[in-house]
């Protein structure tokens, strides 16, 4: 059903005259008559009868009018849902408890008038495909993963270098340390069952292991953060890495220790990715907010893989 004919019908029904409807729609009276005739043929009924005062709705016209208004309202909502600046800004934060989620919470507090849709995608390839299709407007990722450069139409900017902490249980040999060097971690078992081969975080930890001779184990099923914390608390031989901005809560009797890692401090590089042709006005606001509120990169005494974009 052609929406122009429906819109013309509603205008004529409200005005009671084809001439006034034509003036409202900025078309000729003949055009109004033709559109009404097309709609009547499509529906198989008469919608108006001519009178000395103009045009009156028939019984069928009266029955159709509220549905015609509904059609126009639905069409307006459909257009508004994709109109630039009217739909929410859709951002991939990877997971709910990691640093990018915190960055978006800070952005929301600073710009409460901007509607947000937060999504969680698994890996960089999925995120890039979603950016290129328009399914999302931005994504937080470590770039560029070795052997998988970003497409030319995807832009990125470093927004946060997140230090890694060592997380241990109370009986671990390093539990009492105020800080621990990377060299001192050699020979200790670091358990990270969430590392998945082929992901950007797997590439990050592969380089960390290769450069500093660490032992990172990704064995066993990944039952989530709660199971990881339980195991670390109960197993003196195991520790794990955790981003300094990762927000996790555990029972007080776990006695877990978060210990800064130094000499150098490994930092996980979070970058914001977006499609260069994305017109959403809130995207520029997000980029400006992140640039203004996050710390510098490649600080002295830190380490990140050589493949990470420097900007």
mmCIF file of C-alpha atoms in Angstrom:
data_model
loop_
_atom_site.group_PDB
_atom_site.id
_atom_site.type_symbol
_atom_site.label_atom_id
_atom_site.label_comp_id
_atom_site.label_asym_id
_atom_site.label_seq_id
_atom_site.Cartn_x
_atom_site.Cartn_y
_atom_site.Cartn_z
ATOM 1 C CA UNK A 1 0.000 0.000 0.000
ATOM 2 C CA UNK A 2 1.423 3.347 -1.092
ATOM 3 C CA UNK A 3 1.943 5.635 1.908
ATOM 4 C CA UNK A 4 1.428 8.805 -0.164
ATOM 5 C CA UNK A 5 -2.130 7.707 -0.954
ATOM 6 C CA UNK A 6 -2.746 6.894 2.715
ATOM 7 C CA UNK A 7 -1.336 10.278 3.779
ATOM 8 C CA UNK A 8 -3.543 12.012 1.203
ATOM 9 C CA UNK A 9 -6.600 10.125 2.446
ATOM 10 C CA UNK A 10 -5.961 11.214 6.043
ATOM 11 C CA UNK A 11 -5.406 14.840 4.995
ATOM 12 C CA UNK A 12 -8.643 14.849 3.003
ATOM 13 C CA UNK A 13 -10.569 13.218 5.846
ATOM 14 C CA UNK A 14 -9.284 15.824 8.318
ATOM 15 C CA UNK A 15 -9.924 18.768 5.977
ATOM 16 C CA UNK A 16 -13.274 17.585 4.643
ATOM 17 C CA UNK A 17 -12.351 19.021 1.246
ATOM 18 C CA UNK A 18 -9.973 17.835 -1.452
ATOM 19 C CA UNK A 19 -8.951 21.434 -2.175
ATOM 20 C CA UNK A 20 -7.797 22.082 1.408
ATOM 21 C CA UNK A 21 -6.002 18.722 1.486
ATOM 22 C CA UNK A 22 -4.213 19.686 -1.747
ATOM 23 C CA UNK A 23 -3.048 22.965 -0.200
ATOM 24 C CA UNK A 24 -1.790 21.175 2.913
ATOM 25 C CA UNK A 25 0.123 18.609 0.858
ATOM 26 C CA UNK A 26 1.388 21.203 -1.682
ATOM 27 C CA UNK A 27 -0.090 19.308 -4.639
ATOM 28 C CA UNK A 28 -2.939 19.994 -7.020
ATOM 29 C CA UNK A 29 -6.548 19.105 -6.280
ATOM 30 C CA UNK A 30 -6.416 16.799 -9.295
ATOM 31 C CA UNK A 31 -3.480 14.943 -7.718
ATOM 32 C CA UNK A 32 -5.487 14.454 -4.514
ATOM 33 C CA UNK A 33 -8.430 13.073 -6.480
ATOM 34 C CA UNK A 34 -6.160 10.657 -8.379
ATOM 35 C CA UNK A 35 -4.493 9.402 -5.194
ATOM 36 C CA UNK A 36 -7.828 8.811 -3.493
ATOM 37 C CA UNK A 37 -9.075 6.953 -6.579
ATOM 38 C CA UNK A 38 -5.946 4.733 -6.574
ATOM 39 C CA UNK A 39 -6.476 3.935 -2.894
ATOM 40 C CA UNK A 40 -10.155 3.142 -3.412
ATOM 41 C CA UNK A 41 -9.319 0.771 -6.281
ATOM 42 C CA UNK A 42 -6.684 -0.903 -4.125
ATOM 43 C CA UNK A 43 -9.144 -1.406 -1.248
ATOM 44 C CA UNK A 44 -12.154 -2.187 -3.429
ATOM 45 C CA UNK A 45 -14.418 0.294 -1.598
ATOM 46 C CA UNK A 46 -15.468 3.941 -1.795
ATOM 47 C CA UNK A 47 -13.921 6.096 0.901
ATOM 48 C CA UNK A 48 -15.606 9.477 0.213
ATOM 49 C CA UNK A 49 -18.892 10.784 -1.083
ATOM 50 C CA UNK A 50 -19.066 14.245 -2.659
ATOM 51 C CA UNK A 51 -21.359 16.777 -0.994
ATOM 52 C CA UNK A 52 -22.114 20.448 -1.439
ATOM 53 C CA UNK A 53 -19.723 21.192 1.416
ATOM 54 C CA UNK A 54 -16.872 19.060 0.111
ATOM 55 C CA UNK A 55 -16.191 15.375 0.772
ATOM 56 C CA UNK A 56 -17.522 13.166 3.549
ATOM 57 C CA UNK A 57 -16.255 9.787 4.643
ATOM 58 C CA UNK A 58 -18.321 6.761 3.779
ATOM 59 C CA UNK A 59 -18.861 4.046 6.362
ATOM 60 C CA UNK A 60 -15.874 2.214 4.855
ATOM 61 C CA UNK A 61 -13.835 5.430 4.997
ATOM 62 C CA UNK A 62 -14.681 5.866 8.664
ATOM 63 C CA UNK A 63 -13.602 2.288 9.366
ATOM 64 C CA UNK A 64 -10.330 2.732 7.479
ATOM 65 C CA UNK A 65 -9.344 6.115 8.992
ATOM 66 C CA UNK A 66 -7.944 4.953 12.380
ATOM 67 C CA UNK A 67 -5.924 2.219 10.675
ATOM 68 C CA UNK A 68 -4.599 4.752 8.149
ATOM 69 C CA UNK A 69 -3.405 6.951 11.024
ATOM 70 C CA UNK A 70 -1.704 3.931 12.586
ATOM 71 C CA UNK A 71 0.067 3.164 9.298
ATOM 72 C CA UNK A 72 1.472 6.686 9.139
ATOM 73 C CA UNK A 73 2.610 6.608 12.780
ATOM 74 C CA UNK A 74 4.379 3.279 12.240
ATOM 75 C CA UNK A 75 6.085 4.665 9.128
ATOM 76 C CA UNK A 76 7.277 7.722 11.060
ATOM 77 C CA UNK A 77 8.707 5.548 13.826
ATOM 78 C CA UNK A 78 10.440 3.337 11.259
ATOM 79 C CA UNK A 79 12.130 6.335 9.643
ATOM 80 C CA UNK A 80 13.089 7.836 13.011
ATOM 81 C CA UNK A 81 14.704 4.571 14.094
ATOM 82 C CA UNK A 82 17.406 4.893 11.430
ATOM 83 C CA UNK A 83 17.611 8.658 10.986
ATOM 84 C CA UNK A 84 21.084 9.960 11.800
ATOM 85 C CA UNK A 85 21.229 11.151 15.372
ATOM 86 C CA UNK A 86 17.800 9.804 16.292
ATOM 87 C CA UNK A 87 18.730 6.198 16.978
ATOM 88 C CA UNK A 88 20.941 5.135 19.904
ATOM 89 C CA UNK A 89 24.693 4.979 19.469
ATOM 90 C CA UNK A 90 25.582 1.257 19.367
ATOM 91 C CA UNK A 91 28.922 0.385 20.950
ATOM 92 C CA UNK A 92 30.621 -2.987 21.458
ATOM 93 C CA UNK A 93 32.378 -3.226 24.842
ATOM 94 C CA UNK A 94 33.440 -6.925 24.594
ATOM 95 C CA UNK A 95 32.236 -7.844 28.120
ATOM 96 C CA UNK A 96 30.345 -6.209 30.959
ATOM 97 C CA UNK A 97 33.108 -6.120 33.588
ATOM 98 C CA UNK A 98 36.123 -5.052 31.556
ATOM 99 C CA UNK A 99 37.640 -1.599 31.052
ATOM 100 C CA UNK A 100 35.678 -0.586 27.903
ATOM 101 C CA UNK A 101 32.421 -1.066 29.797
ATOM 102 C CA UNK A 102 33.717 1.333 32.448
ATOM 103 C CA UNK A 103 34.711 3.847 29.782
ATOM 104 C CA UNK A 104 31.174 3.782 28.390
ATOM 105 C CA UNK A 105 29.654 4.205 31.858
ATOM 106 C CA UNK A 106 31.812 7.307 32.316
ATOM 107 C CA UNK A 107 30.692 8.583 28.903
ATOM 108 C CA UNK A 108 27.038 8.038 29.805
ATOM 109 C CA UNK A 109 27.461 9.983 33.048
ATOM 110 C CA UNK A 110 29.099 12.835 31.149
ATOM 111 C CA UNK A 111 26.521 12.812 28.322
ATOM 112 C CA UNK A 112 23.237 11.471 29.762
ATOM 113 C CA UNK A 113 21.230 12.899 26.870
ATOM 114 C CA UNK A 114 22.852 10.543 24.323
ATOM 115 C CA UNK A 115 20.970 7.263 23.947
ATOM 116 C CA UNK A 116 23.216 4.201 24.015
ATOM 117 C CA UNK A 117 22.900 0.562 23.014
ATOM 118 C CA UNK A 118 25.742 -1.487 24.510
ATOM 119 C CA UNK A 119 26.527 -4.833 22.864
ATOM 120 C CA UNK A 120 29.151 -7.494 23.505
ATOM 121 C CA UNK A 121 30.840 -9.135 20.530
ATOM 122 C CA UNK A 122 33.433 -11.874 20.811
ATOM 123 C CA UNK A 123 36.386 -11.163 18.548
ATOM 124 C CA UNK A 124 37.823 -8.441 16.358
ATOM 125 C CA UNK A 125 36.723 -10.027 13.065
ATOM 126 C CA UNK A 126 33.104 -10.112 14.229
ATOM 127 C CA UNK A 127 33.369 -6.525 15.449
ATOM 128 C CA UNK A 128 34.883 -5.252 12.187
ATOM 129 C CA UNK A 129 32.162 -6.995 10.156
ATOM 130 C CA UNK A 130 29.514 -5.353 12.363
ATOM 131 C CA UNK A 131 31.137 -1.931 11.895
ATOM 132 C CA UNK A 132 31.198 -2.331 8.115
ATOM 133 C CA UNK A 133 27.571 -3.485 7.961
ATOM 134 C CA UNK A 134 26.360 -0.687 10.241
ATOM 135 C CA UNK A 135 25.168 -3.106 12.937
ATOM 136 C CA UNK A 136 27.313 -1.184 15.453
ATOM 137 C CA UNK A 137 28.873 2.283 15.448
ATOM 138 C CA UNK A 138 32.029 1.623 17.467
ATOM 139 C CA UNK A 139 34.007 -1.162 19.126
ATOM 140 C CA UNK A 140 36.831 -1.368 21.661
ATOM 141 C CA UNK A 141 39.654 -3.643 20.481
ATOM 142 C CA UNK A 142 43.409 -4.170 20.593
ATOM 143 C CA UNK A 143 44.730 -3.448 17.099
ATOM 144 C CA UNK A 144 46.180 -4.517 14.844
ATOM 145 C CA UNK A 145 46.323 -8.263 15.408
ATOM 146 C CA UNK A 146 49.333 -9.805 13.602
ATOM 147 C CA UNK A 147 48.417 -10.907 10.089
ATOM 148 C CA UNK A 148 44.990 -9.232 10.230
ATOM 149 C CA UNK A 149 45.350 -5.509 9.521
ATOM 150 C CA UNK A 150 42.267 -3.350 9.743
ATOM 151 C CA UNK A 151 40.432 -2.703 6.464
ATOM 152 C CA UNK A 152 41.084 0.723 4.956
ATOM 153 C CA UNK A 153 37.565 1.903 5.772
ATOM 154 C CA UNK A 154 37.959 1.208 9.516
ATOM 155 C CA UNK A 155 39.531 3.943 11.648
ATOM 156 C CA UNK A 156 41.017 3.479 15.116
ATOM 157 C CA UNK A 157 42.461 5.494 17.959
ATOM 158 C CA UNK A 158 44.192 4.308 21.146
ATOM 159 C CA UNK A 159 42.093 5.351 24.121
ATOM 160 C CA UNK A 160 43.445 3.450 27.136
ATOM 161 C CA UNK A 161 46.569 1.541 28.150
ATOM 162 C CA UNK A 162 45.310 -0.665 30.982
ATOM 163 C CA UNK A 163 47.958 -2.029 33.383
ATOM 164 C CA UNK A 164 47.806 -5.713 34.277
ATOM 165 C CA UNK A 165 47.675 -6.817 37.905
ATOM 166 C CA UNK A 166 48.585 -10.235 39.245
ATOM 167 C CA UNK A 167 45.712 -11.833 41.168
ATOM 168 C CA UNK A 168 46.603 -14.471 43.767
ATOM 169 C CA UNK A 169 45.012 -16.355 46.620
ATOM 170 C CA UNK A 170 46.139 -15.763 50.213
ATOM 171 C CA UNK A 171 48.473 -18.803 50.277
ATOM 172 C CA UNK A 172 50.313 -18.008 47.037
ATOM 173 C CA UNK A 173 54.064 -17.437 47.345
ATOM 174 C CA UNK A 174 53.693 -13.862 46.052
ATOM 175 C CA UNK A 175 50.563 -12.963 48.031
ATOM 176 C CA UNK A 176 52.456 -10.704 50.434
ATOM 177 C CA UNK A 177 54.268 -8.689 47.755
ATOM 178 C CA UNK A 178 53.409 -4.996 47.340
ATOM 179 C CA UNK A 179 54.425 -5.292 43.678
ATOM 180 C CA UNK A 180 56.053 -7.944 41.516
ATOM 181 C CA UNK A 181 58.379 -7.665 38.516
ATOM 182 C CA UNK A 182 57.729 -9.560 35.298
ATOM 183 C CA UNK A 183 61.065 -11.341 35.728
ATOM 184 C CA UNK A 184 59.965 -12.619 39.140
ATOM 185 C CA UNK A 185 56.869 -14.223 37.564
ATOM 186 C CA UNK A 186 58.974 -16.624 35.495
ATOM 187 C CA UNK A 187 58.366 -20.138 36.806
ATOM 188 C CA UNK A 188 54.995 -19.318 38.373
ATOM 189 C CA UNK A 189 51.837 -20.834 36.865
ATOM 190 C CA UNK A 190 49.452 -18.196 35.545
ATOM 191 C CA UNK A 191 46.047 -19.684 34.778
ATOM 192 C CA UNK A 192 43.794 -17.949 32.221
ATOM 193 C CA UNK A 193 41.153 -20.345 30.879
ATOM 194 C CA UNK A 194 39.388 -17.556 28.969
ATOM 195 C CA UNK A 195 42.156 -17.205 26.379
ATOM 196 C CA UNK A 196 40.828 -18.361 22.998
ATOM 197 C CA UNK A 197 43.281 -18.989 20.119
ATOM 198 C CA UNK A 198 42.885 -16.529 17.257
ATOM 199 C CA UNK A 199 41.572 -13.658 19.386
ATOM 200 C CA UNK A 200 43.379 -10.375 19.900
ATOM 201 C CA UNK A 201 43.891 -11.088 23.593
ATOM 202 C CA UNK A 202 45.446 -14.473 22.749
ATOM 203 C CA UNK A 203 47.908 -12.678 20.452
ATOM 204 C CA UNK A 204 48.700 -10.233 23.262
ATOM 205 C CA UNK A 205 49.474 -12.940 25.813
ATOM 206 C CA UNK A 206 51.446 -14.999 23.266
ATOM 207 C CA UNK A 207 53.807 -12.051 22.859
ATOM 208 C CA UNK A 208 53.980 -11.479 26.626
ATOM 209 C CA UNK A 209 54.956 -15.130 27.191
ATOM 210 C CA UNK A 210 57.528 -15.109 24.387
ATOM 211 C CA UNK A 211 59.252 -11.932 25.559
ATOM 212 C CA UNK A 212 59.413 -12.587 29.294
ATOM 213 C CA UNK A 213 59.498 -16.387 29.555
ATOM 214 C CA UNK A 214 56.232 -16.680 31.450
ATOM 215 C CA UNK A 215 54.020 -19.736 31.825
ATOM 216 C CA UNK A 216 50.385 -19.037 30.992
ATOM 217 C CA UNK A 217 48.003 -21.992 31.067
ATOM 218 C CA UNK A 218 44.649 -21.856 29.310
ATOM 219 C CA UNK A 219 43.708 -25.454 30.138
ATOM 220 C CA UNK A 220 40.293 -26.570 31.326
ATOM 221 C CA UNK A 221 36.825 -25.269 30.544
ATOM 222 C CA UNK A 222 36.062 -21.593 31.071
ATOM 223 C CA UNK A 223 33.249 -21.492 33.644
ATOM 224 C CA UNK A 224 33.423 -17.708 33.962
ATOM 225 C CA UNK A 225 34.915 -15.219 36.384
ATOM 226 C CA UNK A 226 33.301 -16.607 39.544
ATOM 227 C CA UNK A 227 34.799 -20.071 39.000
ATOM 228 C CA UNK A 228 38.167 -18.502 38.144
ATOM 229 C CA UNK A 229 38.177 -16.516 41.404
ATOM 230 C CA UNK A 230 37.178 -19.567 43.430
ATOM 231 C CA UNK A 231 40.041 -21.599 41.959
ATOM 232 C CA UNK A 232 42.658 -18.883 42.423
ATOM 233 C CA UNK A 233 41.559 -18.401 46.044
ATOM 234 C CA UNK A 234 41.821 -22.128 46.810
ATOM 235 C CA UNK A 235 44.944 -23.071 44.809
ATOM 236 C CA UNK A 236 48.279 -21.737 46.111
ATOM 237 C CA UNK A 237 50.130 -22.766 42.953
ATOM 238 C CA UNK A 238 47.976 -20.675 40.595
ATOM 239 C CA UNK A 239 47.706 -16.950 39.874
ATOM 240 C CA UNK A 240 46.064 -15.030 37.047
ATOM 241 C CA UNK A 241 46.361 -11.703 35.257
ATOM 242 C CA UNK A 242 43.580 -9.161 35.578
ATOM 243 C CA UNK A 243 43.230 -5.697 34.059
ATOM 244 C CA UNK A 244 43.557 -2.942 36.644
ATOM 245 C CA UNK A 245 40.199 -1.516 35.488
ATOM 246 C CA UNK A 246 38.354 -4.851 35.499
ATOM 247 C CA UNK A 247 35.551 -4.728 38.057
ATOM 248 C CA UNK A 248 35.033 -8.002 39.913
ATOM 249 C CA UNK A 249 33.546 -8.740 43.327
ATOM 250 C CA UNK A 250 34.437 -11.791 45.408
ATOM 251 C CA UNK A 251 33.611 -13.070 48.912
ATOM 252 C CA UNK A 252 35.707 -11.509 51.663
ATOM 253 C CA UNK A 253 36.910 -14.920 52.863
ATOM 254 C CA UNK A 254 38.570 -15.561 49.483
ATOM 255 C CA UNK A 255 41.422 -13.321 50.617
ATOM 256 C CA UNK A 256 42.427 -12.524 47.044
ATOM 257 C CA UNK A 257 45.316 -10.110 46.412
ATOM 258 C CA UNK A 258 45.656 -7.709 43.459
ATOM 259 C CA UNK A 259 49.358 -7.018 42.994
ATOM 260 C CA UNK A 260 50.752 -4.423 40.550
ATOM 261 C CA UNK A 261 53.219 -5.789 37.976
ATOM 262 C CA UNK A 262 56.335 -3.707 37.282
ATOM 263 C CA UNK A 263 59.680 -3.491 35.443
ATOM 264 C CA UNK A 264 58.038 -3.173 32.960
ATOM 265 C CA UNK A 265 54.309 -2.905 33.585
ATOM 266 C CA UNK A 266 52.432 -4.791 30.859
ATOM 267 C CA UNK A 267 49.564 -2.686 29.565
ATOM 268 C CA UNK A 268 46.648 -3.887 27.468
ATOM 269 C CA UNK A 269 46.007 -1.385 24.641
ATOM 270 C CA UNK A 270 42.342 -0.549 24.154
ATOM 271 C CA UNK A 271 41.510 1.236 20.899
ATOM 272 C CA UNK A 272 38.196 2.581 19.645
ATOM 273 C CA UNK A 273 37.255 1.402 16.140
ATOM 274 C CA UNK A 274 34.642 2.903 13.809
ATOM 275 C CA UNK A 275 33.757 3.047 10.111
ATOM 276 C CA UNK A 276 35.109 6.158 8.449
ATOM 277 C CA UNK A 277 31.753 6.891 6.742
ATOM 278 C CA UNK A 278 29.621 6.522 9.877
ATOM 279 C CA UNK A 279 27.590 9.777 10.190
ATOM 280 C CA UNK A 280 26.193 9.322 13.702
ATOM 281 C CA UNK A 281 26.840 12.683 15.462
ATOM 282 C CA UNK A 282 27.287 11.037 18.870
ATOM 283 C CA UNK A 283 30.274 9.093 17.520
ATOM 284 C CA UNK A 284 32.339 12.270 17.307
ATOM 285 C CA UNK A 285 31.236 13.162 20.825
ATOM 286 C CA UNK A 286 32.397 9.761 22.098
ATOM 287 C CA UNK A 287 35.797 10.103 20.414
ATOM 288 C CA UNK A 288 36.295 13.587 21.844
ATOM 289 C CA UNK A 289 35.294 12.404 25.327
ATOM 290 C CA UNK A 290 37.712 9.480 25.268
ATOM 291 C CA UNK A 291 40.560 11.614 23.951
ATOM 292 C CA UNK A 292 40.009 14.191 26.698
ATOM 293 C CA UNK A 293 39.552 11.810 29.629
ATOM 294 C CA UNK A 294 42.023 8.950 29.105
ATOM 295 C CA UNK A 295 45.707 8.932 29.963
ATOM 296 C CA UNK A 296 48.665 8.989 27.598
ATOM 297 C CA UNK A 297 50.083 5.924 25.880
ATOM 298 C CA UNK A 298 53.438 4.166 25.810
ATOM 299 C CA UNK A 299 54.481 5.647 29.138
ATOM 300 C CA UNK A 300 57.977 4.951 30.413
ATOM 301 C CA UNK A 301 58.267 1.613 32.187
ATOM 302 C CA UNK A 302 55.403 -0.048 30.307
ATOM 303 C CA UNK A 303 55.256 -2.855 27.729
ATOM 304 C CA UNK A 304 52.854 -3.640 24.936
ATOM 305 C CA UNK A 305 53.286 -5.855 21.839
ATOM 306 C CA UNK A 306 55.138 -4.363 18.880
ATOM 307 C CA UNK A 307 52.124 -4.864 16.596
ATOM 308 C CA UNK A 308 49.887 -2.467 18.514
ATOM 309 C CA UNK A 309 49.133 0.761 16.663
ATOM 310 C CA UNK A 310 51.162 3.581 18.236
ATOM 311 C CA UNK A 311 48.378 6.191 18.033
#
